[in-house]
Short mmCIF file of C-alpha atoms and ligand atoms in Angstrom, two decimals:
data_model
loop_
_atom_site.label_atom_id
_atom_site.label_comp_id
_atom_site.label_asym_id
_atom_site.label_seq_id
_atom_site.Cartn_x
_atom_site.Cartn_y
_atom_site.Cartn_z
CA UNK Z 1 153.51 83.72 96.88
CA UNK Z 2 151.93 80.44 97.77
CA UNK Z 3 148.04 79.59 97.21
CA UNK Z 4 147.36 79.39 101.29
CA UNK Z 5 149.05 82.97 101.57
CA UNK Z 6 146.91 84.81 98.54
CA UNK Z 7 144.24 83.20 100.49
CA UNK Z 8 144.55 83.92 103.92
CA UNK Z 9 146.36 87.49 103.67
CA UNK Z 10 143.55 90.31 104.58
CA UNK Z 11 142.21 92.38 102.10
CA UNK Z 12 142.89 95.26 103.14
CA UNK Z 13 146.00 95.92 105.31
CA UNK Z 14 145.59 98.14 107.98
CA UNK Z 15 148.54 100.18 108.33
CA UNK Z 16 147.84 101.23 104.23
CA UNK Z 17 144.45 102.39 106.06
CA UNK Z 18 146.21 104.34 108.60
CA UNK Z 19 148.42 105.66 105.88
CA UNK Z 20 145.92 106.67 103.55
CA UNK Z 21 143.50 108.34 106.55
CA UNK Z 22 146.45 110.42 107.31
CA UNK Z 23 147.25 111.79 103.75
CA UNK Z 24 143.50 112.38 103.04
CA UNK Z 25 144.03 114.64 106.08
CA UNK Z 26 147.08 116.42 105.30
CA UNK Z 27 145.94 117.65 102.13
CA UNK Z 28 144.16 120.09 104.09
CA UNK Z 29 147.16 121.30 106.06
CA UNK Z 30 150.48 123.62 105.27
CA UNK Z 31 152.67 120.84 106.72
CA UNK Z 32 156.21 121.06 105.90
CA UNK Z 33 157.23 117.75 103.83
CA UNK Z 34 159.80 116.62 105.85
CA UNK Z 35 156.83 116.77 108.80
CA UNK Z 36 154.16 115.32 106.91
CA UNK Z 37 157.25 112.31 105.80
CA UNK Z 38 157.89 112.04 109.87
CA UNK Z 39 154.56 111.60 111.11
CA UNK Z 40 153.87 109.03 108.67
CA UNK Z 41 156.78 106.58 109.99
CA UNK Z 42 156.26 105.00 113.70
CA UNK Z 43 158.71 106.10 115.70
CA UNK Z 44 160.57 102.82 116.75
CA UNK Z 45 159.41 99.09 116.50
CA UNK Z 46 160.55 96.33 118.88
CA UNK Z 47 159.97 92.56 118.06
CA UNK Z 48 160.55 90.23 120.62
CA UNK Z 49 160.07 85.87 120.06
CA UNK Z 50 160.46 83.99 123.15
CA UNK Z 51 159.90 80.83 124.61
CA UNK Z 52 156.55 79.63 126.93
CA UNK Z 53 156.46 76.97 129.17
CA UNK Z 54 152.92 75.02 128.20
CA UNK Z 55 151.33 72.98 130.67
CA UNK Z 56 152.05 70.09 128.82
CA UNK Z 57 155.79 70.67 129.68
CA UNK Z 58 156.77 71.65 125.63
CA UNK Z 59 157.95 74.90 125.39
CA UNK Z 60 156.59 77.06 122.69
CA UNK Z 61 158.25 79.89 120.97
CA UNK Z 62 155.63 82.98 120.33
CA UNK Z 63 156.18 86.11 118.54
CA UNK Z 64 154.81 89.72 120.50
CA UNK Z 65 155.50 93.66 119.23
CA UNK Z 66 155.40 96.78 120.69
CA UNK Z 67 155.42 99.99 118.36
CA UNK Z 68 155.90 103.67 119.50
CA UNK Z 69 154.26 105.49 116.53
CA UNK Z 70 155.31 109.13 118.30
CA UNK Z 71 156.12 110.92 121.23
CA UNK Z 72 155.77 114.34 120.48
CA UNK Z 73 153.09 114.97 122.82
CA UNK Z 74 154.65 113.10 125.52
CA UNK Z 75 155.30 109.49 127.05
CA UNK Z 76 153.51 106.63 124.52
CA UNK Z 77 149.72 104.71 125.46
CA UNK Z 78 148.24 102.45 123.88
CA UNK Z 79 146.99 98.99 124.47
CA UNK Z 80 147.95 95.38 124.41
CA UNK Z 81 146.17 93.04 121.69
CA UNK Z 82 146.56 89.08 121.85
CA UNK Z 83 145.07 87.52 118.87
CA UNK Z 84 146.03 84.57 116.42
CA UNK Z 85 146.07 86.99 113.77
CA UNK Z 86 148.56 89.87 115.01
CA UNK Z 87 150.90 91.03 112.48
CA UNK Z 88 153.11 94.53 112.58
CA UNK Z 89 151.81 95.80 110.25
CA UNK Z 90 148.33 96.24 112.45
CA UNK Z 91 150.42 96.95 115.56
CA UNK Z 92 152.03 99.82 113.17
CA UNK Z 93 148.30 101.23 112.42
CA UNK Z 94 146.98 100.27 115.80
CA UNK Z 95 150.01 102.76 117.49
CA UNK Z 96 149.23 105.66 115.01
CA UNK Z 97 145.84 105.44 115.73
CA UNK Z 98 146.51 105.97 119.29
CA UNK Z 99 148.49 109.12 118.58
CA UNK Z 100 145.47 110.72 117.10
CA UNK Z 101 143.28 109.32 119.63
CA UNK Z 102 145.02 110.88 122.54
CA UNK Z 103 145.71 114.39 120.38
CA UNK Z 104 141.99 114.39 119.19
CA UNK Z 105 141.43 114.12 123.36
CA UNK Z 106 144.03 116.61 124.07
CA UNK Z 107 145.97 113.98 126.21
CA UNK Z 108 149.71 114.78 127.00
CA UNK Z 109 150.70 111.11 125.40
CA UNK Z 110 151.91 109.88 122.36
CA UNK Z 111 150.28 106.88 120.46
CA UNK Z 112 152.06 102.98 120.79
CA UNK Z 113 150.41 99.47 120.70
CA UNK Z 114 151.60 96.07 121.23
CA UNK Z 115 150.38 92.95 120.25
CA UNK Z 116 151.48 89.16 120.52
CA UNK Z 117 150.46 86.43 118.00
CA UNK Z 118 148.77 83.89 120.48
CA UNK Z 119 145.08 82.31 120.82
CA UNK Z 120 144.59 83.13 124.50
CA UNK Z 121 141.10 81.30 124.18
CA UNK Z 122 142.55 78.42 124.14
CA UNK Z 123 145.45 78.86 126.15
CA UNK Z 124 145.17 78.08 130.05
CA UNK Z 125 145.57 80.70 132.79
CA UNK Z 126 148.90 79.39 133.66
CA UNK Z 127 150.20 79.51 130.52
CA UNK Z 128 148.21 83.67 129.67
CA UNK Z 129 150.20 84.54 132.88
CA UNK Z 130 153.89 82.71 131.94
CA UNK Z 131 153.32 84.34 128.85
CA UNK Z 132 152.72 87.79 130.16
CA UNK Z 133 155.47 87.62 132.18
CA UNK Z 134 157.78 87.02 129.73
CA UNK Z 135 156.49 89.74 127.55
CA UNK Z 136 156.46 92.02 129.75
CA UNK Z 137 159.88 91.30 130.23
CA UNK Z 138 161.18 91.27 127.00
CA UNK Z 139 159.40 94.77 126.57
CA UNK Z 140 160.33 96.28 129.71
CA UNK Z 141 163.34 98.09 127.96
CA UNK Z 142 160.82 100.07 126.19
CA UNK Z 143 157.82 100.45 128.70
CA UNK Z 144 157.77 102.36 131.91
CA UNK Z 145 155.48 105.61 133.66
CA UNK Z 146 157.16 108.03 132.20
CA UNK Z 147 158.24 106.36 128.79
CA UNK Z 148 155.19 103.55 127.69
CA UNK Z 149 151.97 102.90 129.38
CA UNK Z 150 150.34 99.82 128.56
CA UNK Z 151 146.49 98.69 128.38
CA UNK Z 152 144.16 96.43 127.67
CA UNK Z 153 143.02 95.91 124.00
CA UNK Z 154 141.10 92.79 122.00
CA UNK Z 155 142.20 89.42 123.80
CA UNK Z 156 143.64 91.14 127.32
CA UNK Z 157 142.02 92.35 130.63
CA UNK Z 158 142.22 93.64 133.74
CA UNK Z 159 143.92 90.46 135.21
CA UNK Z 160 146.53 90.32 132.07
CA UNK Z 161 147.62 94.31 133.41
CA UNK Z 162 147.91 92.88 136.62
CA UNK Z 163 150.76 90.28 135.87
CA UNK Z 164 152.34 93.21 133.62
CA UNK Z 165 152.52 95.73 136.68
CA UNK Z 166 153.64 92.79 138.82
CA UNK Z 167 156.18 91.51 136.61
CA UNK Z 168 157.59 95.67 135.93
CA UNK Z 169 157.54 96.12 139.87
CA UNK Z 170 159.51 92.56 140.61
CA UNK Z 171 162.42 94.12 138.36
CA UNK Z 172 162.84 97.32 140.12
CA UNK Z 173 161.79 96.16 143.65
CA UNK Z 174 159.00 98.21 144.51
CA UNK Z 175 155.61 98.84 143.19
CA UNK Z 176 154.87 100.74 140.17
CA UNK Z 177 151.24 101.09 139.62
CA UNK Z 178 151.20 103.22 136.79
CA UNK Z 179 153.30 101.82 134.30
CA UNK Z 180 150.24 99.83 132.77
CA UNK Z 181 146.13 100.87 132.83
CA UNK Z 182 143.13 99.08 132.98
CA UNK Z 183 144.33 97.35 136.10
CA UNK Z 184 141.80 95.57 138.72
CA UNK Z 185 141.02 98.54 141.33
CA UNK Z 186 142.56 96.72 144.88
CA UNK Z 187 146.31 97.42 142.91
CA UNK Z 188 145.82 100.74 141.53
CA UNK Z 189 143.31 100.85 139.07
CA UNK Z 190 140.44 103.26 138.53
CA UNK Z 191 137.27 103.42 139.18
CA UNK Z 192 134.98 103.56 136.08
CA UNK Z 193 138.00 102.29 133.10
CA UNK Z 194 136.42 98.91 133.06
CA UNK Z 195 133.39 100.45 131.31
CA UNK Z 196 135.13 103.24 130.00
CA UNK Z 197 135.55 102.95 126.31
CA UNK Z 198 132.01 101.60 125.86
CA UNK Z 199 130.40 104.57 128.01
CA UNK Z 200 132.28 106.85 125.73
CA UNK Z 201 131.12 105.33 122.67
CA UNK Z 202 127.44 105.74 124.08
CA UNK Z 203 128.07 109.34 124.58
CA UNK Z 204 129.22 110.26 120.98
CA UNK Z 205 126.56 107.71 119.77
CA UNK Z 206 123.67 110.18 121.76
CA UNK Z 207 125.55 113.36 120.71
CA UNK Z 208 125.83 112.21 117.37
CA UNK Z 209 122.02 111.03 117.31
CA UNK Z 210 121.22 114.21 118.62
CA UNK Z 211 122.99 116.49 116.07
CA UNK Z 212 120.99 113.91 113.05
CA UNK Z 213 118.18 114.39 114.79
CA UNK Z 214 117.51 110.62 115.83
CA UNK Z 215 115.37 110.47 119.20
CA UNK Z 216 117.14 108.09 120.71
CA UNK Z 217 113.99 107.24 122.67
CA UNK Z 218 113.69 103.82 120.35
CA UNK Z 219 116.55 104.15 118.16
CA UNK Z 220 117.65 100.99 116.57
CA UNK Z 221 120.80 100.09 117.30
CA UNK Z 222 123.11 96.86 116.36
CA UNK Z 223 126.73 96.02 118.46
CA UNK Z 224 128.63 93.87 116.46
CA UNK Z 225 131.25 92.75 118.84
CA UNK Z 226 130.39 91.57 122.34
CA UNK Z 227 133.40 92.15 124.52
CA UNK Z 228 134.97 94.77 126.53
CA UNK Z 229 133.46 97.10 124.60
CA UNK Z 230 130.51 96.33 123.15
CA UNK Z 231 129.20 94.99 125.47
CA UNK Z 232 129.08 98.13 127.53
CA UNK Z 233 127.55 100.15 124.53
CA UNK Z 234 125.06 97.59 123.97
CA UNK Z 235 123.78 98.04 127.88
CA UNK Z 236 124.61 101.45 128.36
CA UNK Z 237 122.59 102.64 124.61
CA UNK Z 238 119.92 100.12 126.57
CA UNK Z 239 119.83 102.73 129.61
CA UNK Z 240 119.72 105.77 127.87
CA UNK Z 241 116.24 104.42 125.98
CA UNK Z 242 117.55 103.05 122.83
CA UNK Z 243 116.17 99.53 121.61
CA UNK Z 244 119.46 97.25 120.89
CA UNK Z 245 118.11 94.66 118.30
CA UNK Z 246 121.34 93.06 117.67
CA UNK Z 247 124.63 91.86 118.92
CA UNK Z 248 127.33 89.46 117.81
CA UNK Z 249 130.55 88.02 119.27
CA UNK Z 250 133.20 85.87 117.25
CA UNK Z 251 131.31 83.50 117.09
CA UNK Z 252 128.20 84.57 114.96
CA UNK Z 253 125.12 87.09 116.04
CA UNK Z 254 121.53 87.27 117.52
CA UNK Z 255 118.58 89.58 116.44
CA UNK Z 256 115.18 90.54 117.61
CA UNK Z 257 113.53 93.30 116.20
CA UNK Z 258 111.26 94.27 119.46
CA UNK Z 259 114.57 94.84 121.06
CA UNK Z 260 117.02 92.09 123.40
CA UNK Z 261 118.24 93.19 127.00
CA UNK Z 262 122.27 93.27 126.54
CA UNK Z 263 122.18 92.59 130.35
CA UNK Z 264 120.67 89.30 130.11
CA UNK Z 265 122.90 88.74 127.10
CA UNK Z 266 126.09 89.36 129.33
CA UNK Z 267 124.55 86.83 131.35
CA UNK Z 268 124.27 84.26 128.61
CA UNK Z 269 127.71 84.85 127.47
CA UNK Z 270 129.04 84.21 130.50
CA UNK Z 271 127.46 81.13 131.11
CA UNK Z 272 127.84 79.65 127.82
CA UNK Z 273 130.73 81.58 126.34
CA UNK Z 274 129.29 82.90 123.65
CA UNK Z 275 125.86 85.63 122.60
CA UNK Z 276 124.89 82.46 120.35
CA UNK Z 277 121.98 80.83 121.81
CA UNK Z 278 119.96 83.26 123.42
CA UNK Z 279 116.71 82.46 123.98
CA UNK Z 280 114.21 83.99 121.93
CA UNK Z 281 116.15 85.92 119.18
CA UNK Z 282 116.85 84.85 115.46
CA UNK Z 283 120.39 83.66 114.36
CA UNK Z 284 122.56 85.87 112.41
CA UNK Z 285 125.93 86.18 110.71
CA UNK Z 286 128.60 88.57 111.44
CA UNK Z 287 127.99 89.89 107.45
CA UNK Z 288 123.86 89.81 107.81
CA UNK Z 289 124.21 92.32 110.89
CA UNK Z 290 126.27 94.80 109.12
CA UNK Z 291 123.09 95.04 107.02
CA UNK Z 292 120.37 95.01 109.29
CA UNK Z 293 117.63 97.95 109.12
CA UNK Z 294 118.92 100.07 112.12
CA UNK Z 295 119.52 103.64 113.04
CA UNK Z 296 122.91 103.47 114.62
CA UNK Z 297 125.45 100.36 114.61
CA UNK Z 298 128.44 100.21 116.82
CA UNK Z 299 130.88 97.99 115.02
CA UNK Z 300 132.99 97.03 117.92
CA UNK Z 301 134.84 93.73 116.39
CA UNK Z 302 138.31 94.04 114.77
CA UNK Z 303 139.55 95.73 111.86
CA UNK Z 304 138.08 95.86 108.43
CA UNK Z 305 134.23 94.76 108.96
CA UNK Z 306 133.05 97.88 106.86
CA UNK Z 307 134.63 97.46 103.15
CA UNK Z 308 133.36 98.65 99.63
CA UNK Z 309 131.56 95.58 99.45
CA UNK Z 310 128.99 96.05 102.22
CA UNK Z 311 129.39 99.79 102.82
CA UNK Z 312 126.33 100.23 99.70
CA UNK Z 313 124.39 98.10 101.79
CA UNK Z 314 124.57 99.23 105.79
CA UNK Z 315 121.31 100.93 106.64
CA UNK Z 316 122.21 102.73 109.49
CA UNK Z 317 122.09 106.46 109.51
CA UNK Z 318 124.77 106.73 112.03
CA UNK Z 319 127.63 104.24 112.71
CA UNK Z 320 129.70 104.89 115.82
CA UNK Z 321 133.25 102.77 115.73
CA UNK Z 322 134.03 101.08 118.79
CA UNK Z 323 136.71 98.97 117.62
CA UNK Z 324 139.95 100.68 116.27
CA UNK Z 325 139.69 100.62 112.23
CA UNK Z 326 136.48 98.66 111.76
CA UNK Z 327 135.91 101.23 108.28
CA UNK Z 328 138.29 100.91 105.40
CA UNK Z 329 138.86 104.12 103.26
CA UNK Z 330 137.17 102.83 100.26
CA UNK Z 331 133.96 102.24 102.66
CA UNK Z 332 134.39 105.49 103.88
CA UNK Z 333 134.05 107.33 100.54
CA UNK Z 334 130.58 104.94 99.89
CA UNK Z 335 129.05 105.85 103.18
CA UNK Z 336 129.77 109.48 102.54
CA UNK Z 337 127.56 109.97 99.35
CA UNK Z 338 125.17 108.13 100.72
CA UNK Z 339 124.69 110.41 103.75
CA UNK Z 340 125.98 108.32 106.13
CA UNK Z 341 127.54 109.50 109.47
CA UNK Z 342 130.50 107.79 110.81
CA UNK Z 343 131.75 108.55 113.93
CA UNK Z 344 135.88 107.52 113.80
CA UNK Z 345 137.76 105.54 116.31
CA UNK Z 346 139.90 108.12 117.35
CA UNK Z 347 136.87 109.83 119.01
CA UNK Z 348 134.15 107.27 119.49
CA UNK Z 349 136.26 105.31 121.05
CA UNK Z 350 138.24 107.31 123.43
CA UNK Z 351 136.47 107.13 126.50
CA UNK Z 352 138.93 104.41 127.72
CA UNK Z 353 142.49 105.85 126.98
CA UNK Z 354 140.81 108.92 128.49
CA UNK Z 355 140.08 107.03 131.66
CA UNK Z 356 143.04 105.56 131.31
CA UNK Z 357 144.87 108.90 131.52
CA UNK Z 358 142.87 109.37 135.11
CA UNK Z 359 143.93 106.46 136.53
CA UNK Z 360 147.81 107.28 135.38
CA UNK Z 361 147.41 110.25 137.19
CA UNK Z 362 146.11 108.98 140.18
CA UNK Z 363 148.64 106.46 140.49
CA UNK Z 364 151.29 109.15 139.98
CA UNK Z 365 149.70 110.87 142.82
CA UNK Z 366 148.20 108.09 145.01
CA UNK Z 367 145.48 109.77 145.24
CA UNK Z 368 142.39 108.51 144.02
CA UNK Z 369 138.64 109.79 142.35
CA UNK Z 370 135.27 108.47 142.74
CA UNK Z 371 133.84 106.50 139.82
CA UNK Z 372 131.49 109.96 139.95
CA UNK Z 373 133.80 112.08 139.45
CA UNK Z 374 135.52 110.04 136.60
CA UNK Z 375 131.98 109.67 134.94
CA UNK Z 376 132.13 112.84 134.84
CA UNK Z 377 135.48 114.34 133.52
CA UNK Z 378 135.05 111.33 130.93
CA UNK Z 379 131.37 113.03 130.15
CA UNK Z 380 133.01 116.63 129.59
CA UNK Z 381 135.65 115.32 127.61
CA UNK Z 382 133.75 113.69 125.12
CA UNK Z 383 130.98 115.68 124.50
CA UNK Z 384 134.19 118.67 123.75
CA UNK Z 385 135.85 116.57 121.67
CA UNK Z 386 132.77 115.58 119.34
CA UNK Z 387 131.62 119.15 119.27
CA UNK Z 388 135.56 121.04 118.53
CA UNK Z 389 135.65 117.49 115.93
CA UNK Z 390 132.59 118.90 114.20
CA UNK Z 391 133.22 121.82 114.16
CA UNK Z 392 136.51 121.42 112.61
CA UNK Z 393 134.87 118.94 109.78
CA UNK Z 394 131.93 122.13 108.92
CA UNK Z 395 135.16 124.21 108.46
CA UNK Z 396 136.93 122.02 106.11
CA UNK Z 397 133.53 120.21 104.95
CA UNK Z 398 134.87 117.28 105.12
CA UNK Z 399 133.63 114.02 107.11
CA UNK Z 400 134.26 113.26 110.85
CA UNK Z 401 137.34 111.17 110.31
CA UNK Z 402 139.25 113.36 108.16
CA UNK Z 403 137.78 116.34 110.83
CA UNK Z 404 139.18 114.60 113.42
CA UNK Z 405 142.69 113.90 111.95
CA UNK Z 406 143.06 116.86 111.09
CA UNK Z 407 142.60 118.30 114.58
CA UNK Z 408 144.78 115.56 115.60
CA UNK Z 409 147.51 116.22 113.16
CA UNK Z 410 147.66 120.02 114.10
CA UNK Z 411 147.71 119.33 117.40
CA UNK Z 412 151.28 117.21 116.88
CA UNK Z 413 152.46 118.88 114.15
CA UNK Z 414 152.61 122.24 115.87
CA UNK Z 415 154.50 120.32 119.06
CA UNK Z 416 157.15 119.48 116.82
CA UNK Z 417 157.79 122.43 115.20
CA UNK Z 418 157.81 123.73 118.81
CA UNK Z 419 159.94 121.38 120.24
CA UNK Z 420 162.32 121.82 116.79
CA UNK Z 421 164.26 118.72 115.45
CA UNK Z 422 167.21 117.48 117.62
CA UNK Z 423 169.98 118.14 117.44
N1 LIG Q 501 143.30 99.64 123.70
C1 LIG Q 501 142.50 100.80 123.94
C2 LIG Q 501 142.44 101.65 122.70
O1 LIG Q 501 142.58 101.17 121.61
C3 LIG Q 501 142.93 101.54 125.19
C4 LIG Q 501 144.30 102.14 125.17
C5 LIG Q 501 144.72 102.74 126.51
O2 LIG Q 501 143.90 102.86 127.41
O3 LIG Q 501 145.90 103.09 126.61
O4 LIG Q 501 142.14 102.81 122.75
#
């Protein structure tokens, strides 16, 4: 192994987090151990490199996935990530997160991701949508309504799902809304998924603060991670009376202990592309706000922010994960002794593939809901599936996670013994 890869390969991989989430789970159940062997591979795994034409005139050759970790529970979901530092092995542990996620939710999907090795901040919009297309292409013999739904997920938006249900539809000749999510509303999308994930992590976070006994009437919170859905959080935990003292992007963090309006922050972001800068807040780094005296912190960044090396230090009393995997195992066991509460992916940050199950269904029915009524089904939902998650974790005193997987891996586990295995 060369010096530059020792260097630049992550510490911790996260599919061997995925892996070792879902055996610190299954401990706790009877599963058969040809089950327990079959829910621990993904499904199938497609890898696709094809060429882009640049706007330069070169043509670049760029490397995309798309795993299907299981369809037990019905056709796969899960989103779409486009980042310089994709590799399968996260698109593997991003897809079996998704399974849980949408068992933990009771959703009738199974869990898939995709992901395609690209840096679409510095790519133009002509070249984000010739890539898309092509993509979307070269994964259209795996996606479809009834087979793989598509979303949004770190790098991708509303306007990326757009060329993907455009390019689908152009192959079979009429329009087929709900083979992706997250689309813009005038082609099918639905009202409230834009803000989804970050409203659900907000209603976990005052659930959670609730059952700790946090008022969360001037509750300290830091966002790390200032996109689709921290952002949200950060305004949305600034509605419901919390005091957001913190926030971060990429490109490094901002903190003011009396409190910073995430609205105005939005603002600054989108004038200047970045949270850097705001007027009248201290500088911080991505590692210092991990650490800052708070009450609850929404990491909502990539994978692996919370390790064994920081985990002794976070001073939060409740941490809420709005990215997918922001904890590793090891960090898990730390925050555990020392009374910390973590509220896992799988549930915290739900509230979008939940939405994103609404607006499938009302573009299988063409008929669609108010953002009201979506508010509130997503509302219901989540408060059900933090309470049934705790309840589940007193029962088997163990922490939220492994509460949560375990509901999740019943959930599949008895589908496939119900279902049998073909032939
Ligand atoms: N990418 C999001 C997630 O990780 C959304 C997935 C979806 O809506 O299908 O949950």
């Amino acid at each position: 192994m060369s010096q530059e890869t020792v260097l630049t390969r992550p510490k911790e991989d996260p599919w061997e987090m995925a892996l070792e989430q879902f055996h610190r789970a299954a401990d706790y159940l009877p599963l058969k151990r040809g089950i327990r062997e079959f829910l621990a591979y993904p499904k199938r795994e497609l890898t696709v490199n094809f060429p882009v034409k640049m706007d330069d005139g070169s043509v670049r050759i760029f490397t995309g996935y798309r795993v299907h970790h299981s369809t037990v529970l019905g056709p796969t979901k899960g989103g779409i990530r486009y980042h310089p530092d994709v590799t399968l092995n996260e698109v593997r542990a991003l897809a079996m997160w998704m399974t849980w996620k949408c068992a933990v939710a009771g959703l009738p999907y199974g869990g898939a991701k995709g992901g395609v090795v690209c840096d679409p901040k510095k790519m133009s919009m002509n070249e984000l949508e010739n890539l898309t297309r092509r993509y979307a292409t070269e994964i259209s013999i795996l996606m479809g309504p009834e087979s793989d739904i598509p979303a949004p997920d770190v790098g991708t938006n509303p306007q990326v799902m757009a060329w993907i249900m455009d390019t689908y539809s152009m192959h079979r000749g009429y329009s087929v809304p709900a083979v992706v999510t997250g689309k813009p509303i005038s082609i099918g999308g639905s009202q409230g998924r834009f803000e989804a994930t970050g409203r659900g992590c907000m209603i976990v976070a005052r659930e959670g603060a609730k059952y700790l006994g946090i008022p969360l009437q001037e509750a300290r919170v830091v966002v790390q991670g200032f996109g689709n859905v921290g952002s949200v959080a950060a305004y949305l935990m600034h509605d419901a009376g919390a005091k957001v003292i913190a926030v971060s992007d990429s490109r490094g963090g901002i903190y003011n202990p009396k409190g910073i309006d995430p609205r105005q922050v939005l603002d600054h972001k989108r004038k200047t592309g970045s949270v850097v800068d705001f007027p009248g807040a201290d500088v911080v780094t991505n590692e210092e706000l991990l650490e800052l005296p708070c009450d609850i912190l929404i990491p909502s960044a990539l994978e692996g922010a919370i390790t064994g090396a920081n985990a002794p230090k976070i001073k939060a009393k409740l941490i809420v994960e709005g990215a997918n995997g922001p904890t590793t195992p090891e960090a898990d066991e730390i925050l555990k002794e020392r009374g910390v509460t973590v509220i896992p992916d799988i549930l915290a940050n739900s509230g979008g593939v939940i939405v994103s199950y609404f607006e499938w269904v009302q573009d299988l029915q063409s008929f669609f809901w108010t953002e009201e009524e979506i508010n509130q089904r997503l509302e219901r939902l989540m408060v059900q599936s933090f309470y049934h998650v705790l309840e589940t974790a007193e029962k088997y005193k163990v922490d939220l996670r492994t509460g949560a997987m375990i509901r999740a891996i019943s959930r599949v586990s008895d589908a496939l013994m119900t279902r049998g295995i073909y032939p």
